[in-house]
Short mmCIF file of C-alpha atoms in Angstrom, two decimals:
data_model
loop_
_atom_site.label_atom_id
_atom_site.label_comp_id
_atom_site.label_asym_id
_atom_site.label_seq_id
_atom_site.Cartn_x
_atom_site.Cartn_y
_atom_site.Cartn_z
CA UNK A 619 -27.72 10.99 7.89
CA UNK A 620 -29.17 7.85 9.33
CA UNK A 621 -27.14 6.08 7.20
CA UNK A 622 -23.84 7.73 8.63
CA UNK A 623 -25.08 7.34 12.62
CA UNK A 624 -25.57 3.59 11.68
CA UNK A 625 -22.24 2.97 10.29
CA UNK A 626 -20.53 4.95 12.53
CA UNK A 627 -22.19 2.46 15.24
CA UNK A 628 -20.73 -0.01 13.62
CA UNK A 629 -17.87 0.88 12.91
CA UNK A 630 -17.57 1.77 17.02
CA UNK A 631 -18.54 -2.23 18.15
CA UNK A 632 -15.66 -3.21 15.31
CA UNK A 633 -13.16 -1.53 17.26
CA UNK A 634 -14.25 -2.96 20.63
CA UNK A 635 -13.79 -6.44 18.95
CA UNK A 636 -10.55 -5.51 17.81
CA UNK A 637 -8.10 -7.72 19.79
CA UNK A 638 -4.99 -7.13 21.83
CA UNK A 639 -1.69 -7.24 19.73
CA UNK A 640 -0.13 -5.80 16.96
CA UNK A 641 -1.96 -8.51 14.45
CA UNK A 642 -5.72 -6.98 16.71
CA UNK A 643 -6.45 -10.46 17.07
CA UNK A 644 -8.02 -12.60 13.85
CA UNK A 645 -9.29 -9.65 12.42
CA UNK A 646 -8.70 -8.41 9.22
CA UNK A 647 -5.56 -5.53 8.62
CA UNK A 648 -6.90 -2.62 6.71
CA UNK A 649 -4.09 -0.30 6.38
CA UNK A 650 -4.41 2.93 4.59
CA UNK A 651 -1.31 4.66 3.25
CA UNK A 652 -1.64 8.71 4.16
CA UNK A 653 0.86 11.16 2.37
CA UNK A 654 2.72 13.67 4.05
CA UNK A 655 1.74 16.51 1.76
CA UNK A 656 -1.66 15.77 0.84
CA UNK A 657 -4.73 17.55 3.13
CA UNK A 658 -6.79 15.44 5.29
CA UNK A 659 -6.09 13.81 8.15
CA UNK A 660 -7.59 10.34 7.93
CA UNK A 661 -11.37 9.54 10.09
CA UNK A 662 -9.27 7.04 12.30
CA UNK A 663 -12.53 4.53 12.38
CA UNK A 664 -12.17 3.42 8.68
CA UNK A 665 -8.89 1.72 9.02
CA UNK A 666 -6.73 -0.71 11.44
CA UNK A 667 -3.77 0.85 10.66
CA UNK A 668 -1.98 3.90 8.51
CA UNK A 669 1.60 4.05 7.34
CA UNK A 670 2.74 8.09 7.34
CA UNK A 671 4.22 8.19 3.75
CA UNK A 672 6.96 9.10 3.86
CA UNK A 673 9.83 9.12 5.69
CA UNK A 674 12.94 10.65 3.90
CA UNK A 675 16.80 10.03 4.04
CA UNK A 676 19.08 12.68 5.00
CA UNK A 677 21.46 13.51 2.78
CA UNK A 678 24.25 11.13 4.16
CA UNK A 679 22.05 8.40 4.02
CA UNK A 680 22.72 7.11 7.21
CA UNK A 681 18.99 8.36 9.18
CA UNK A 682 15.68 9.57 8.63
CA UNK A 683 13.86 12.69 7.75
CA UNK A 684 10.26 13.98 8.92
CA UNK A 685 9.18 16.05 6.00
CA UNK A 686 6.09 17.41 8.11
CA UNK A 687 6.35 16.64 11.71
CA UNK A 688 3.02 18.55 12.78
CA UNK A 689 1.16 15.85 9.88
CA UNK A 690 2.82 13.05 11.43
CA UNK A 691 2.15 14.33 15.13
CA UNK A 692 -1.85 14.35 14.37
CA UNK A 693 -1.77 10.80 12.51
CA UNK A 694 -0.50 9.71 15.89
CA UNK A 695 -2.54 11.29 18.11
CA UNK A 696 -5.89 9.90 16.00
CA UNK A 697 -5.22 6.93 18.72
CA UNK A 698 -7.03 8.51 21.09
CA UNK A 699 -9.68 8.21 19.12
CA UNK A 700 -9.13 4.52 18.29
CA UNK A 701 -7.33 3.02 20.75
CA UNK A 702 -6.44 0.00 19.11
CA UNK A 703 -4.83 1.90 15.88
CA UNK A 704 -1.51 1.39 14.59
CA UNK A 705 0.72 3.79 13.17
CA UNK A 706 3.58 2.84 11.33
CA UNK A 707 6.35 5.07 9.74
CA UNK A 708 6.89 4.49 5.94
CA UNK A 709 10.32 4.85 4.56
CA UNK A 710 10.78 5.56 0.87
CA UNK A 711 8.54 7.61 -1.66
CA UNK A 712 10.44 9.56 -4.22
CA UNK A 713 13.58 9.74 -2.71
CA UNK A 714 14.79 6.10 -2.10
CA UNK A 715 18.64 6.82 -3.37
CA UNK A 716 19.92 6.26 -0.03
CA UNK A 717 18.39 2.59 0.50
CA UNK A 718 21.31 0.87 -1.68
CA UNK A 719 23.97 3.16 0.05
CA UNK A 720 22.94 2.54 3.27
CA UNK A 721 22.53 -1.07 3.39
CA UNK A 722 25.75 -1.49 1.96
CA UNK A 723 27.81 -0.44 5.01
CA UNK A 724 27.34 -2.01 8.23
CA UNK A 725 27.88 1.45 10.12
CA UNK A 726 24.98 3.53 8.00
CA UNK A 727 22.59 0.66 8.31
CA UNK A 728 23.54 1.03 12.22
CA UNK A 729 22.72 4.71 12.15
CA UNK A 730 19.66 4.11 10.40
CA UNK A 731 18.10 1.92 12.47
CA UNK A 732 18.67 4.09 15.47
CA UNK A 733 17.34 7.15 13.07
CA UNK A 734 14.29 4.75 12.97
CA UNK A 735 14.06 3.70 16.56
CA UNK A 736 14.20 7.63 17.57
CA UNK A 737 11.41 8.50 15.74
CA UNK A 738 9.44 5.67 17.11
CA UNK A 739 9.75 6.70 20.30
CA UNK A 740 9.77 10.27 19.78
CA UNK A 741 6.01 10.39 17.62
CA UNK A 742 4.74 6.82 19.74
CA UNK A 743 4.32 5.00 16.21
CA UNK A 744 3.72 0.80 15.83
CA UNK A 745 6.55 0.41 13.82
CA UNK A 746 8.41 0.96 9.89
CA UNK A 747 7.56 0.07 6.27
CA UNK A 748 10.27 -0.15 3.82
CA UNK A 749 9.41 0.95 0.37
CA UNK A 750 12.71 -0.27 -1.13
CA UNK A 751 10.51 -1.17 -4.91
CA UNK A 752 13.80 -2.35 -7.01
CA UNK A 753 16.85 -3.38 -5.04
CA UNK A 754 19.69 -4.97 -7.67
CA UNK A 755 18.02 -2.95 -10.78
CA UNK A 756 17.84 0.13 -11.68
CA UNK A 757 14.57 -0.28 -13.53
CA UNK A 758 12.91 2.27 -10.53
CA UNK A 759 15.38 5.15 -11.49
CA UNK A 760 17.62 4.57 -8.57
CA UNK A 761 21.10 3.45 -8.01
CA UNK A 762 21.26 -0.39 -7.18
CA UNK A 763 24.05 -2.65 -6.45
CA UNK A 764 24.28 -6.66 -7.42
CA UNK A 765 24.56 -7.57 -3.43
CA UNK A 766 21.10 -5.33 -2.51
CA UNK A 767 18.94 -8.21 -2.12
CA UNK A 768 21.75 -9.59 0.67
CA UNK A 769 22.16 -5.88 1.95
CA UNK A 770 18.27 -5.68 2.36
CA UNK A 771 18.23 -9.06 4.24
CA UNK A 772 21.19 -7.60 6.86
CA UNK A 773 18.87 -4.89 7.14
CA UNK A 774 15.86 -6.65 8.51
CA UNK A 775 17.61 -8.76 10.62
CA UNK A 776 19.23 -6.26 12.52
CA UNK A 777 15.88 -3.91 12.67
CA UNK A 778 13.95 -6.45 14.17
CA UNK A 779 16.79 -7.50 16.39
CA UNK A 780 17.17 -3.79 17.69
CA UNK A 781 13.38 -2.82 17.63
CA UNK A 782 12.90 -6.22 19.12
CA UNK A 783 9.65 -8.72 18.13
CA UNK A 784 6.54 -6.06 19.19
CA UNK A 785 7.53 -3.35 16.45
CA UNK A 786 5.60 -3.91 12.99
CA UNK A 787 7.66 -4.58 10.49
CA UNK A 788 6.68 -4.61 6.78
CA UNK A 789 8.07 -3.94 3.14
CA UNK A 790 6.75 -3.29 -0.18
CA UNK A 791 7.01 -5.90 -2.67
CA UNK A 792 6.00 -5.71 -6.64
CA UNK A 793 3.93 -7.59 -8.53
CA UNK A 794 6.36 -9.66 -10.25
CA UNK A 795 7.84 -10.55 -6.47
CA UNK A 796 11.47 -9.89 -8.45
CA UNK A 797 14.61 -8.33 -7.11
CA UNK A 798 13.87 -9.53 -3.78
CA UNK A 799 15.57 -12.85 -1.53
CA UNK A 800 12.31 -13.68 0.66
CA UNK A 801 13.57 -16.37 1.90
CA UNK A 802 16.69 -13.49 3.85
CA UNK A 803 13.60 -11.40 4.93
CA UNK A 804 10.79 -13.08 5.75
CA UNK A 805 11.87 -14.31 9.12
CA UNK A 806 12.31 -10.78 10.50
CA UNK A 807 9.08 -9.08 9.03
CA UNK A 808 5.23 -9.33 10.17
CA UNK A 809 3.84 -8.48 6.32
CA UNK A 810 4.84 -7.67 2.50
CA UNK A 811 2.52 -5.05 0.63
CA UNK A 812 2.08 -6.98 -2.70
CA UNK A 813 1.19 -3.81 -4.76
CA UNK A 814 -1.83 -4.95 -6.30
CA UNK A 815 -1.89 -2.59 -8.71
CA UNK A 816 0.50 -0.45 -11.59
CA UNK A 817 0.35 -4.38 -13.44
CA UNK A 818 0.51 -2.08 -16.72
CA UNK A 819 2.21 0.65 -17.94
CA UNK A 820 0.53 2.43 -20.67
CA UNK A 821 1.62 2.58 -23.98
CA UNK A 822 1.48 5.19 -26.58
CA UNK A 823 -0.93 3.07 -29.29
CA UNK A 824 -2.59 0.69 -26.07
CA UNK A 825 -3.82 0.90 -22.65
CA UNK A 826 -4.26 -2.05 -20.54
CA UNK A 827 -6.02 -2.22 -16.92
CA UNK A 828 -3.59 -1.68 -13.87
CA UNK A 829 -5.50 -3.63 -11.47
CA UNK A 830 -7.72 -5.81 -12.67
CA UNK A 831 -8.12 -9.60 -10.32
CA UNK A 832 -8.25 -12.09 -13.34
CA UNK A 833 -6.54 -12.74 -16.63
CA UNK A 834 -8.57 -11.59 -19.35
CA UNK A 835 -7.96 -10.03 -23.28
CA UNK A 836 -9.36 -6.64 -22.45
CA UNK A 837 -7.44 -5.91 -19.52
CA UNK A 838 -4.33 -7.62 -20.13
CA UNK A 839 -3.05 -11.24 -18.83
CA UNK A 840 -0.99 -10.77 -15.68
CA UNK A 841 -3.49 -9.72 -12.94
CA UNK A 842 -3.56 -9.25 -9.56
CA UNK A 843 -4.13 -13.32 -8.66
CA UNK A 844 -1.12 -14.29 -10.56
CA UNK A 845 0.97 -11.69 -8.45
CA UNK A 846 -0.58 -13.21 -5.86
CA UNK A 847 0.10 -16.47 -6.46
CA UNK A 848 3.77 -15.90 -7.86
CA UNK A 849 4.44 -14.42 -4.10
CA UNK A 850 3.25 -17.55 -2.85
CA UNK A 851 4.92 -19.67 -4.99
CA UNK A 852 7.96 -17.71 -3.84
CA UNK A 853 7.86 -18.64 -0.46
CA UNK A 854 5.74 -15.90 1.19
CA UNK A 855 2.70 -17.47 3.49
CA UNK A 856 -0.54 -16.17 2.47
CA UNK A 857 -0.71 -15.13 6.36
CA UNK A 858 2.15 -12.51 5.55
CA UNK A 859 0.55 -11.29 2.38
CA UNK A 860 -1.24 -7.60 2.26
CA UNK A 861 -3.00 -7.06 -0.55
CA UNK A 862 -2.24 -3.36 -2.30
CA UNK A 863 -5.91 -1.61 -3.95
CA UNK A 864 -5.48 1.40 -5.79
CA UNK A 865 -7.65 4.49 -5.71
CA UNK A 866 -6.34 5.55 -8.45
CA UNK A 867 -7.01 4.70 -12.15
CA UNK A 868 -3.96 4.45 -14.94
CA UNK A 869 -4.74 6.28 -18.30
CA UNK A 870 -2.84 7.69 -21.50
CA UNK A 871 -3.07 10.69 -23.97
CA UNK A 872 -5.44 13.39 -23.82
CA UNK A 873 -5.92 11.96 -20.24
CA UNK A 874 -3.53 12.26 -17.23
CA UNK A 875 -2.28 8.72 -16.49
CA UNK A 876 -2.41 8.84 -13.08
CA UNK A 877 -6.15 9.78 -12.05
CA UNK A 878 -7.37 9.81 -8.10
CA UNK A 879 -10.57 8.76 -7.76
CA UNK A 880 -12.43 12.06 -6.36
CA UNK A 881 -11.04 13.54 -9.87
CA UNK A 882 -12.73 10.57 -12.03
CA UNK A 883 -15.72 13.19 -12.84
CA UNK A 884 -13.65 16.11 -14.07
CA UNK A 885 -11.61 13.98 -16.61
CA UNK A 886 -13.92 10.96 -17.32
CA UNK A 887 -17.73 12.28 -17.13
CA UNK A 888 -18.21 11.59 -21.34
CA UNK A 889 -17.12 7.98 -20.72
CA UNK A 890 -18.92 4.89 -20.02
CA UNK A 891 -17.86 2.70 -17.08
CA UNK A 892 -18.24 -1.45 -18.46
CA UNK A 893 -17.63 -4.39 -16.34
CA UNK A 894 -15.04 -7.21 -17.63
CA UNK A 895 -16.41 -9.93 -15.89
CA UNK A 896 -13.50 -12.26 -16.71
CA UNK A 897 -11.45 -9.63 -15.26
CA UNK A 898 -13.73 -8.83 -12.21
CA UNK A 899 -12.44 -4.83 -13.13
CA UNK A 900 -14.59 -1.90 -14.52
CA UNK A 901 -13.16 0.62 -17.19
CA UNK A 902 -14.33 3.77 -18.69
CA UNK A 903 -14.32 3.19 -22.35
CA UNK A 904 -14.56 5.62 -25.47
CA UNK A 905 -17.58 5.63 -28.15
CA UNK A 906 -15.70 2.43 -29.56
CA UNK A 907 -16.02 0.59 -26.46
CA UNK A 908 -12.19 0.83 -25.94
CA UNK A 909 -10.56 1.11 -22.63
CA UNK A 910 -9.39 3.99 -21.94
CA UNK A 911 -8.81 3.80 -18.10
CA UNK A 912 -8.67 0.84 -15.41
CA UNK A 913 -9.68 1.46 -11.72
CA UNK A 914 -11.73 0.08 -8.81
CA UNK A 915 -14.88 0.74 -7.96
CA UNK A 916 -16.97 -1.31 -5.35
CA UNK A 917 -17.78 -4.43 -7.27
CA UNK A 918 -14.43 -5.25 -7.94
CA UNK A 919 -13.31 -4.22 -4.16
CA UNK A 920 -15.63 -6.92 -2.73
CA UNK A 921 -14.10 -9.15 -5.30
CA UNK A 922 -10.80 -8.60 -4.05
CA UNK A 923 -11.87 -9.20 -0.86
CA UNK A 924 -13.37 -12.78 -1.49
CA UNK A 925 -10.31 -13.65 -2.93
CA UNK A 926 -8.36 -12.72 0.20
CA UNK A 927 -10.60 -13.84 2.19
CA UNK A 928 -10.39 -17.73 0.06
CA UNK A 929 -6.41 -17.27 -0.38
CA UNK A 930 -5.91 -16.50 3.52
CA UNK A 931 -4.59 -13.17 2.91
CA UNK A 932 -3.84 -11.32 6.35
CA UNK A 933 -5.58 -8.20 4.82
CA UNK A 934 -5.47 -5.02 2.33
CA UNK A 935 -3.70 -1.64 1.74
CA UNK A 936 -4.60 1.31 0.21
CA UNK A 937 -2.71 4.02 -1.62
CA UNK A 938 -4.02 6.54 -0.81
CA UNK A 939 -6.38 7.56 1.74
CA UNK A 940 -6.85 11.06 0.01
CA UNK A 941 -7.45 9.45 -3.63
CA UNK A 942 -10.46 8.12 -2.33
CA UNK A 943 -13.71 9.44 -3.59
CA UNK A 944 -14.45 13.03 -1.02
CA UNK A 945 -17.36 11.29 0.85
CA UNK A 946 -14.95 8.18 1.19
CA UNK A 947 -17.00 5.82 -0.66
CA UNK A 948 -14.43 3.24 -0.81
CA UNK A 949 -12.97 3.53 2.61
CA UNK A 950 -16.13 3.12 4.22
CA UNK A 951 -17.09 -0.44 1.56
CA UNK A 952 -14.24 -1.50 2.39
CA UNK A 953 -14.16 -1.67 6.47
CA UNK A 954 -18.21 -2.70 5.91
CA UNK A 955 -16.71 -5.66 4.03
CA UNK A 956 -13.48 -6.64 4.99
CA UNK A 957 -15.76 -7.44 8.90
CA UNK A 958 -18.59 -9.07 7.30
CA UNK A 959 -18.93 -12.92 6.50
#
């Protein structure tokens, strides 16, 4: 209980420190992603700012649908209880068919920015993410068209141009940092989501970590810093850079592969959690020592965190705020350390 009172304190003379703009000052972004049909609405005192996931195209993909307007209406209102939080409407999810369509035609891409604008105004949010993961492939399921990448540079130019320069504007970028003309968007945007995590897929005789900071054999050889560092390469300043964390792990066969953290102890309680220290990643392995699942925990968190921290990353996102362990474990290490030196 003491515990709580003190880092609730704390957490209270953060947010008095926080500064003025959308940026709150030189302070650190910690942005929590919070899905529409999932249960809790987020303690507002872990987190800088939340993007409402998601917002959904109509069916003429030309504007935007609220799936759960009461959901999004309390996310907003948590500003009373932080003043200085942002909330920002994400665009995407499962149903990103219309982002190709729309950015194609000059007059949808009109309607959808007004779409946008109207529920800015209407809910008070900060601004939009765009979760467009794969324009010009259809590697994400999708339809895609060769011209996207131009279509999705259009796009940005004329949303910041009609929300004008105090709306947040961000977008979701991969880990490859493929399929997508930076050099067309970064101009118009405050941040790109660098996912951080999904680096491996698993496969039906191997598993490899999903999110693991460092090359290594056990966990596989891209990683998190090369993503990193690819973006950069790419043209994206480390000061636009978010940094994506899972809580979430990535499995195969007999377990689920997607795993949120507060379920870890229903599938995984027979396994043993090892460190890779090359890696800077736990794992729970099998009697053989064998990974059989990648995921976070607090070690590697704070390892992240150096490395942002050294790279001069603007700050971290995580998806989501309901995978998180049900005392919030990781949201609360990661506000604690994010604002310490």
């Amino acid at each position: 209980m003491r515990g709580r009172l003190l880092l609730l304190l704390l957490l209270l003379a953060l947010i008095s420190l926080l500064g003025q703009n959308k940026c709150f000052a030189n302070n650190k972004i910690i942005l929590a992603y919070v899905v529409q049909n999932q249960r809790h609405i987020p303690n507002p005192l872990l987190m800088t700012h939340i993007i409402y996931a998601f917002g959904e195209f109509n069916n003429d993909n030309d504007g935007i649908i609220i799936p759960d307007t009461i959901k999004l209406e309390a996310i907003s209102k948590l500003k009373r209880i932080n003043p200085k939080l942002s909330v920002i409407l994400g665009i995407g999810g499962k149903k990103r068919e219309g982002f190709s369509e729309m950015a194609s035609d000059k007059y949808n891409r009109t309607k959808f920015i007004k779409s946008i604008d109207f529920i800015l105004n209407k809910y008070q949010l900060d601004g939009v993410d765009l979760d467009w993961e794969f324009p010009t492939t259809e590697k994400g399921g999708h339809t895609a068209r060769k011209d996207d990448d131009i279509n999705y540079g259009l796009l940005v130019k004329e949303l910041r141009e009609y929300l004008g320069e105090n709306k947040w504007i961000s977008f979701y970028s991969n880990n490859s940092a493929a399929w997508i003309d930076f050099k067309r968007m970064l101009p118009y945007v405050d941040y790109v989501n660098v996912s951080g995590y999904n680096l491996n897929v698993p496969f039906k005789d191997k598993i490899l970590h999903h999110s693991h900071l460092y090359p290594s054999e056990t966990c596989g050889l891209w990683s998190v810093s090369n993503s990193i560092k690819r973006h950069i390469e790419k043209g994206v300043p480390p000061h636009k850079i978010l940094l994506g964390l899972p809580f979430f792990g990535r499995s195969k066969y007999p377990f689920p592969t997607y795993v949120e953290c507060n379920k870890f102890n229903h599938f995984f309680h027979e396994n043993e959690i090892k460190w890779d220290d090359k890696a800077k990643a736990p794992y729970f392995a099998d009697k053989e020592g064998n990974l059989v699942m990648g995921f976070d925990n607090e070690e590697s968190i704070s390892e992240k965190i150096k490395f942002l921290k050294r790279m001069g990353l603007s700050g971290i996102f995580y998806w989501n705020y309901d995978g998180d362990y049900n005392n919030n474990k990781l949201s609360e290490f990661i506000i604690k350390s994010m604002y310490s030196e």
